[in-house]
CSV table of C-alpha atoms in Angstrom, one decimal:
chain,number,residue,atom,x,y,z
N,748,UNK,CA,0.9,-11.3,160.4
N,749,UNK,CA,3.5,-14.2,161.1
N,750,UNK,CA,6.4,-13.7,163.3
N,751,UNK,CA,8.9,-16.6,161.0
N,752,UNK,CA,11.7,-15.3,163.1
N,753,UNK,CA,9.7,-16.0,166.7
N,754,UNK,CA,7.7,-19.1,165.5
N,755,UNK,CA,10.9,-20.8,164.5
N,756,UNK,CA,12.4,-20.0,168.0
N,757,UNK,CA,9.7,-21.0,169.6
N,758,UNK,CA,9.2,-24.2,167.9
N,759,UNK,CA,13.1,-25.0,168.5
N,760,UNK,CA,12.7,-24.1,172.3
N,761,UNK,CA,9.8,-26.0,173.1
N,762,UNK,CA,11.5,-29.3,170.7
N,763,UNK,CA,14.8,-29.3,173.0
N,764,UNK,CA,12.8,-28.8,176.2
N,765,UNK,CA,10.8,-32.2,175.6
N,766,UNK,CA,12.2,-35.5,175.9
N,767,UNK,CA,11.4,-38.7,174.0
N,768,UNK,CA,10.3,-39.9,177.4
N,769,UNK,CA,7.4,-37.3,177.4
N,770,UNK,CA,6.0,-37.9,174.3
N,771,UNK,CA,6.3,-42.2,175.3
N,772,UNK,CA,9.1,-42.7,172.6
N,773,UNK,CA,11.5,-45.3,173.9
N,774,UNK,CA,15.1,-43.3,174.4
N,775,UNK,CA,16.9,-44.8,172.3
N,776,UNK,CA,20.9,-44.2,171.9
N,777,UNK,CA,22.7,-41.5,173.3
N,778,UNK,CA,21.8,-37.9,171.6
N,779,UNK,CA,24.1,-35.8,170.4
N,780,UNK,CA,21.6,-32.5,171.1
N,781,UNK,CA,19.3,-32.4,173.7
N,782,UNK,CA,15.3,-32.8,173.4
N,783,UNK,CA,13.7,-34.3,170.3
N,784,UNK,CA,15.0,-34.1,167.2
N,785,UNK,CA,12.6,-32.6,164.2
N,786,UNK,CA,11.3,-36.0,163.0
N,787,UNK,CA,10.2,-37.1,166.4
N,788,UNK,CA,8.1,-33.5,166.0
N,789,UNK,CA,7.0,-33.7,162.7
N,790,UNK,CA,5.5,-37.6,163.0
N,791,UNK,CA,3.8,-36.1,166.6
N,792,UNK,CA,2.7,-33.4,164.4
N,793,UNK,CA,1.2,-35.0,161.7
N,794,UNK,CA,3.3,-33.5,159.0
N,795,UNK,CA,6.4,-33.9,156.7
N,796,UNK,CA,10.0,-33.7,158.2
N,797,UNK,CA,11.1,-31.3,155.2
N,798,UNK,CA,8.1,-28.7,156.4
N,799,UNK,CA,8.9,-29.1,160.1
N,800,UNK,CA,12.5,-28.5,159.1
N,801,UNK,CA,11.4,-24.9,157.2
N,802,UNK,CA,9.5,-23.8,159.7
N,803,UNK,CA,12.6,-23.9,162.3
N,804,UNK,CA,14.4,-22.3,159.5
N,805,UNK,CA,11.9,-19.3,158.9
N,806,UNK,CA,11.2,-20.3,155.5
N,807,UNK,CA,8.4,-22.4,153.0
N,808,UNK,CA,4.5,-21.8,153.1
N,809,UNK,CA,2.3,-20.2,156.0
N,810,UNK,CA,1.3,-22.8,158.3
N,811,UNK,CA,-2.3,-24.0,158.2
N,812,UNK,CA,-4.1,-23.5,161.7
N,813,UNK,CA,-4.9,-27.1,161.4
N,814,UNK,CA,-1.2,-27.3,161.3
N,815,UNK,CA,-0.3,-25.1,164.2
N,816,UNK,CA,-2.7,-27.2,166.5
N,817,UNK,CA,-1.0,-30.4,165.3
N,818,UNK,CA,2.2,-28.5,166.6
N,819,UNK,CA,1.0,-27.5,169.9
N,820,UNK,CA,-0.5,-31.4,170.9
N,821,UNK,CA,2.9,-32.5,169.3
N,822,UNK,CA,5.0,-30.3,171.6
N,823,UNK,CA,2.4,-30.9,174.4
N,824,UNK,CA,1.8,-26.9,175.0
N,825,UNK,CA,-0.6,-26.0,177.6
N,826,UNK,CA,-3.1,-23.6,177.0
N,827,UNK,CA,-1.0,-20.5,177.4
N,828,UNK,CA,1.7,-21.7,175.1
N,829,UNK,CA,-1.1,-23.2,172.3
N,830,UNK,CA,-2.5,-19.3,172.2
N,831,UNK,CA,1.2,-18.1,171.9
N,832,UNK,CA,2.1,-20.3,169.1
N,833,UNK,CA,-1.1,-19.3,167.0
N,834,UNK,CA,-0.5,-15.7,167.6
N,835,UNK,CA,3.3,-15.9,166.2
N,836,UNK,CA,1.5,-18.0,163.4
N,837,UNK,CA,-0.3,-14.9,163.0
N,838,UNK,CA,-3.8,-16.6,164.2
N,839,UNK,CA,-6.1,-15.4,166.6
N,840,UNK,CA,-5.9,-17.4,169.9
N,841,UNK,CA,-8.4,-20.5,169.9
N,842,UNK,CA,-11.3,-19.0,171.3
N,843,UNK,CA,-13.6,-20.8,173.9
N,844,UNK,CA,-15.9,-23.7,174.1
N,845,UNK,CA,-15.3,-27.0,172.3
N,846,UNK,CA,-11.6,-27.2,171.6
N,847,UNK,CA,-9.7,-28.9,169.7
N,848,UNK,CA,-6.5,-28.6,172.1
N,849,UNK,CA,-4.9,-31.6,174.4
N,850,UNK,CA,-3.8,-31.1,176.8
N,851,UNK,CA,0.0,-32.6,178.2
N,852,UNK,CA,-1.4,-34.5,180.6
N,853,UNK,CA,-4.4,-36.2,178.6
N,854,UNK,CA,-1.7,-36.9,176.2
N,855,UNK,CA,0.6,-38.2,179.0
N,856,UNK,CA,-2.4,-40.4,180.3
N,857,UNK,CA,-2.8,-41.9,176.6
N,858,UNK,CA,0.8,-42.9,176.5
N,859,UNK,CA,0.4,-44.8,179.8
N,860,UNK,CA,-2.6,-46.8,178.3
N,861,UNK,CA,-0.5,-48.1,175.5
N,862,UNK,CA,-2.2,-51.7,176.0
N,863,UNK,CA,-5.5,-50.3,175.5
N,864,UNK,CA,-6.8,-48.9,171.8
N,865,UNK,CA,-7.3,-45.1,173.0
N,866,UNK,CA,-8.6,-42.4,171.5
N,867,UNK,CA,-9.6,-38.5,171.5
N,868,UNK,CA,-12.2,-36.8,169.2
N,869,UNK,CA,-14.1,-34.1,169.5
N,870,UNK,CA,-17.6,-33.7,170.7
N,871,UNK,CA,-18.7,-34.1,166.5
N,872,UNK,CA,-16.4,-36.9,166.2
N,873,UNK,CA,-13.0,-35.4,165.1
N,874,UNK,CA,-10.0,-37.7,166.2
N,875,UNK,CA,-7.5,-35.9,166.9
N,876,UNK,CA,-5.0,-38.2,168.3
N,877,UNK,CA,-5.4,-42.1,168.7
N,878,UNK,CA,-2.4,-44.5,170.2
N,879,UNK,CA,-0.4,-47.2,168.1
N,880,UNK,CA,-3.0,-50.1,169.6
N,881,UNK,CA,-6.0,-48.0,168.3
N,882,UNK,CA,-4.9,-47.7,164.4
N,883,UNK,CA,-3.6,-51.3,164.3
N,884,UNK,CA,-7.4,-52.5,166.0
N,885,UNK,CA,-9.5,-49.5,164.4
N,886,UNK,CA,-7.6,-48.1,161.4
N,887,UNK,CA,-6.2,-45.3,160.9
N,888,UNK,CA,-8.5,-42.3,161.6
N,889,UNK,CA,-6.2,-39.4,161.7
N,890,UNK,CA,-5.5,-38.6,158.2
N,891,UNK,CA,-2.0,-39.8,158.2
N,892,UNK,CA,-0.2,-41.7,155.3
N,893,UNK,CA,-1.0,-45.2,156.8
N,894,UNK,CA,-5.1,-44.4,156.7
N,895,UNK,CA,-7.3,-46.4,154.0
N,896,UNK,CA,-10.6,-44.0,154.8
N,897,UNK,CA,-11.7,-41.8,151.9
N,898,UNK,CA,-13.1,-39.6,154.9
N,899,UNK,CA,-10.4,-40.0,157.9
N,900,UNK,CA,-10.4,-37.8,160.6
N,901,UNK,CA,-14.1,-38.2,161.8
N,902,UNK,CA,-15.8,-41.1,163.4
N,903,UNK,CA,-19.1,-40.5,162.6
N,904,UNK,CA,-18.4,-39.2,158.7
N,905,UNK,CA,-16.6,-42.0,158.0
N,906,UNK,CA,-19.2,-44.5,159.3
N,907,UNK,CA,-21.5,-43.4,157.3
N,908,UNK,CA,-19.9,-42.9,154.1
N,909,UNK,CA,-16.5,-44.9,154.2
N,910,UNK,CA,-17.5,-48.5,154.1
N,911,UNK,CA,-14.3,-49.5,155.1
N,912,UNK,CA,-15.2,-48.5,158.1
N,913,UNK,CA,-18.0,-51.0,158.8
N,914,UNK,CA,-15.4,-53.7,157.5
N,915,UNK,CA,-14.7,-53.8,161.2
N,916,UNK,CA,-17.3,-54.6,162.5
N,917,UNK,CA,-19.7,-57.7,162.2
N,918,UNK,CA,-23.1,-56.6,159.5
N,919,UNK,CA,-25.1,-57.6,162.7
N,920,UNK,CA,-24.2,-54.9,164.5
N,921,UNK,CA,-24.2,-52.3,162.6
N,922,UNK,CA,-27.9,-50.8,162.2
N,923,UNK,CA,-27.1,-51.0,166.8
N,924,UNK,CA,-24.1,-48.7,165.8
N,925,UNK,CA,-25.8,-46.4,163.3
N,926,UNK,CA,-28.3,-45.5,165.5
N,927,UNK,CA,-25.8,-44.9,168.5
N,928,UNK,CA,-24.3,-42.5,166.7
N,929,UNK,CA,-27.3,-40.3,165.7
N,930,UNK,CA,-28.7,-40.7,168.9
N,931,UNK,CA,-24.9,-39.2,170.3
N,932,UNK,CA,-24.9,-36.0,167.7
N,933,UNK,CA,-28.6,-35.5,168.3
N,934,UNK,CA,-27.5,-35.0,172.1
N,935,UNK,CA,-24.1,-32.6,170.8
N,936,UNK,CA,-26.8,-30.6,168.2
N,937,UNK,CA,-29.1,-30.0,171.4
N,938,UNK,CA,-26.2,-28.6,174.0
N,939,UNK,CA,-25.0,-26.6,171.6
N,940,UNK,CA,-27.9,-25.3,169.7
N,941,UNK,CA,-27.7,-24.2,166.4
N,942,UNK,CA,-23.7,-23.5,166.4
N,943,UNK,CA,-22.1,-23.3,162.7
N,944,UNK,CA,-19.7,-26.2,162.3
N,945,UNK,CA,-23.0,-28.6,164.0
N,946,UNK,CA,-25.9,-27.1,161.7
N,947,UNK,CA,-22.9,-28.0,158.8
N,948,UNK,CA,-22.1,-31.4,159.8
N,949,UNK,CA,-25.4,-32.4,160.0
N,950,UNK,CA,-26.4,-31.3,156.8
N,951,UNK,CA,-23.4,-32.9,155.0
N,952,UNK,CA,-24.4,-36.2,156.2
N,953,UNK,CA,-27.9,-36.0,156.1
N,954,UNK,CA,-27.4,-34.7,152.3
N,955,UNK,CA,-24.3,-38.0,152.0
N,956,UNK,CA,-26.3,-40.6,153.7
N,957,UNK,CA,-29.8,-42.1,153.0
N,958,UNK,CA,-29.2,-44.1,156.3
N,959,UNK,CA,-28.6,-41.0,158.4
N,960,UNK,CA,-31.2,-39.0,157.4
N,961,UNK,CA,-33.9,-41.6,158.1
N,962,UNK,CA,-32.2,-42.2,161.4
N,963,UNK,CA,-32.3,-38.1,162.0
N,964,UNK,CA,-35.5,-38.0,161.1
N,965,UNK,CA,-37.0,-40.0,164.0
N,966,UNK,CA,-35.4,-37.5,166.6
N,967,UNK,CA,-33.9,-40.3,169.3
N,968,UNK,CA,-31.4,-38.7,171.8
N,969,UNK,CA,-28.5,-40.1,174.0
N,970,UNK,CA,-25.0,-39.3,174.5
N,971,UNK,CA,-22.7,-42.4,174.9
N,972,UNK,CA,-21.0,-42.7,178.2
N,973,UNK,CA,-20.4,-46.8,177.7
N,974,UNK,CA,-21.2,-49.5,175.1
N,975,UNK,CA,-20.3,-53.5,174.3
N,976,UNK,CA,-18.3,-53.8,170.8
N,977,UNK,CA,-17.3,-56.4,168.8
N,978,UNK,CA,-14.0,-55.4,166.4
N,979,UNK,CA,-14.1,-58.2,163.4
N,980,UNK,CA,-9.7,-57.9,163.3
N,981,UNK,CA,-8.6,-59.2,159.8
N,982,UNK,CA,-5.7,-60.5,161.5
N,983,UNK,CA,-6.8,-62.0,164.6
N,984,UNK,CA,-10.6,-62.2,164.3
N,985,UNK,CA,-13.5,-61.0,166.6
N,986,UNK,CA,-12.5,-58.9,169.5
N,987,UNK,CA,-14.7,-58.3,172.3
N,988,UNK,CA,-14.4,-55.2,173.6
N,989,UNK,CA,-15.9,-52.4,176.4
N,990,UNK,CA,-16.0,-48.9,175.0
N,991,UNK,CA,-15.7,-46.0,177.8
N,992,UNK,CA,-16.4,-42.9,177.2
N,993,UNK,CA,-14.8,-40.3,179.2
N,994,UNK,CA,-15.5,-36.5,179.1
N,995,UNK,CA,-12.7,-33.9,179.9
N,996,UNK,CA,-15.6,-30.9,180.4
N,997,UNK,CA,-12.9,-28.1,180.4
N,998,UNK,CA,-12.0,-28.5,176.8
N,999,UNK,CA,-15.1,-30.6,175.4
N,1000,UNK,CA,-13.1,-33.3,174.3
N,1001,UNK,CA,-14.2,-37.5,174.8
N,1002,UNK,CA,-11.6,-40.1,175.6
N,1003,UNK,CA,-12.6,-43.3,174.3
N,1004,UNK,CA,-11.1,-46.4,175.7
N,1005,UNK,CA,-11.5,-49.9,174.4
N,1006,UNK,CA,-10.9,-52.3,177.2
N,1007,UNK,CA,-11.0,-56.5,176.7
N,1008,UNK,CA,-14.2,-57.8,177.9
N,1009,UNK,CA,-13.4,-60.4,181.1
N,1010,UNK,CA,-13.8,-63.7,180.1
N,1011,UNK,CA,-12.8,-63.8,176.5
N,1012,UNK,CA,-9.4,-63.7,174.6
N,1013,UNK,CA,-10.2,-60.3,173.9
N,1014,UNK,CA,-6.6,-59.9,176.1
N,1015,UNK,CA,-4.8,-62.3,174.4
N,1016,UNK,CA,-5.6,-60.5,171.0
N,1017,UNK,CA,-4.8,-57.2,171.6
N,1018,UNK,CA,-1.6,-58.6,173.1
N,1019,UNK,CA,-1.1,-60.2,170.4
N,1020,UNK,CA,-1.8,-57.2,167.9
N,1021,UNK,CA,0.7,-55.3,170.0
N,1022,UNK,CA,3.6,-57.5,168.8
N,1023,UNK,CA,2.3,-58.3,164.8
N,1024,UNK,CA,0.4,-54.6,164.3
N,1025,UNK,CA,2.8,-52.1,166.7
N,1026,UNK,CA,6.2,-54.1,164.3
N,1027,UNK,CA,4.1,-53.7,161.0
N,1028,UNK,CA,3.9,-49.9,161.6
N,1029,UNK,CA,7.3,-49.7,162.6
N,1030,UNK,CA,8.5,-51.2,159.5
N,1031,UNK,CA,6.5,-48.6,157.3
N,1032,UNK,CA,7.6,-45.3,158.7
């Protein structure tokens, strides 16, 4: 059952113990209360300022658990905190394996990589958080109100349904990118065997695309680790970029990093998108 009374302390507690500096929010004027104030939460969060606000206040819906982990990467709770915020949400505790916690100093990493599109997903693809750089190159994968993707959230979902997705990337390169990414869940299906949420996944998209199942069918296996990408920007053209993949084993989560291939402009242009893109999203809050 829900604790309203302790989740709303809680929540309060941990927002005045954080400082914009922590989360990579510029400072900003002087502050009449200390920490962050509830819309600097909800936006980390993923959800509505009016909700945030109810929650602090003991009142309005349940949260979702969805919701409650959005909470705990937006207040950057270590692990011991996460499992105390989903039991006053009146969840059980996150249990082993694959999470779908970040932890505060992954987080604090991604904010020092500002100039670099960064991103972290799941080992099935989920993105659970990307930087500014990353939706203004990318798009917006985490289900926010600035992302155009029928099917946000997941890389490898929306690749195969969401054509939108493919808009950014040259057509010559994507049967090279479609295979990459069977080849990657074909390696996630065989370390983890025949979990749930894995055996479901792949039956959605073999059932949603003719493309996958063909690729499935011919049983090629490789994790990524590292892989050459061209981004086809609507607003500066190609980008060429190196995608790192890095693996945090305690949690099961992949950082994916974007860096500008040497020798190109690939610099100049996400420099450039920092200035256009970063001022476009800050002028539609």
């Amino acid at each position: 059952m829900i604790d309203r009374i302790g989740l709303a302390d809680f929540l309060r507690r941990r927002r005045e113990a954080l400082t914009p500096a922590d989360l990579g929010l510029p400072g900003g004027m002087r502050r009449r209360a200390p920490g962050l104030r509830r819309d600097e939460v909800a936006s980390q969060a993923g959800i509505s300022y009016d909700y945030y606000a109810r929650l602090e206040q003991h009142r309005g819906a349940n949260p979702s658990e969805s919701v409650i982990a959005g909470l705990a990467r937006g207040l950057r709770l270590n692990d011991d905190q996460r499992d105390h915020l989903f039991r006053l949400a009146g969840f059980s505790a996150p249990v082993s394996g694959p999470s779908r916690h970040i932890s505060p100093g992954l987080l604090q990493m991604l904010d020092h990589l500002s100039d670099v599109p960064t991103l972290i997903c799941t080992d099935l693809g989920d993105v659970l958080h990307q930087n500014a750089l990353a939706t203004v190159v990318l798009g917006d994968f985490t289900g926010g109100k600035d992302a155009l993707l029928r099917h946000p959230n997941n890389l490898i979902r929306a690749w195969f349904i969401d054509q939108d997705t493919r808009s950014r990337f040259p057509v010559e390169d994507w049967a090279a990118h479609s295979a990459a990414h069977v080849r990657d869940l074909r390696a996630t299906t065989s370390r983890r065997g025949g979990e749930p949420d894995v055996v479901a996944f792949v039956k959605e998209l073999a059932v949603g695309s003719e493309e996958f199942r063909l690729l499935w069918e011919q049983h090629d296996v490789g994790g990524r680790r590292f892989a050459h990408k061209r981004i086809a920007h609507p607003e500066v053209g190609l980008i060429d970029l190196n995608c790192e993949v890095m693996l945090t084993p305690d949690h099961g989560l992949q950082v994916v990093a974007f860096f500008p291939v040497e020798a190109t402009n690939a610099r100049e242009k996400l420099d450039l998108l920092q200035v256009i893109g970063l001022q476009t999203l800050t002028a539609n809050p």
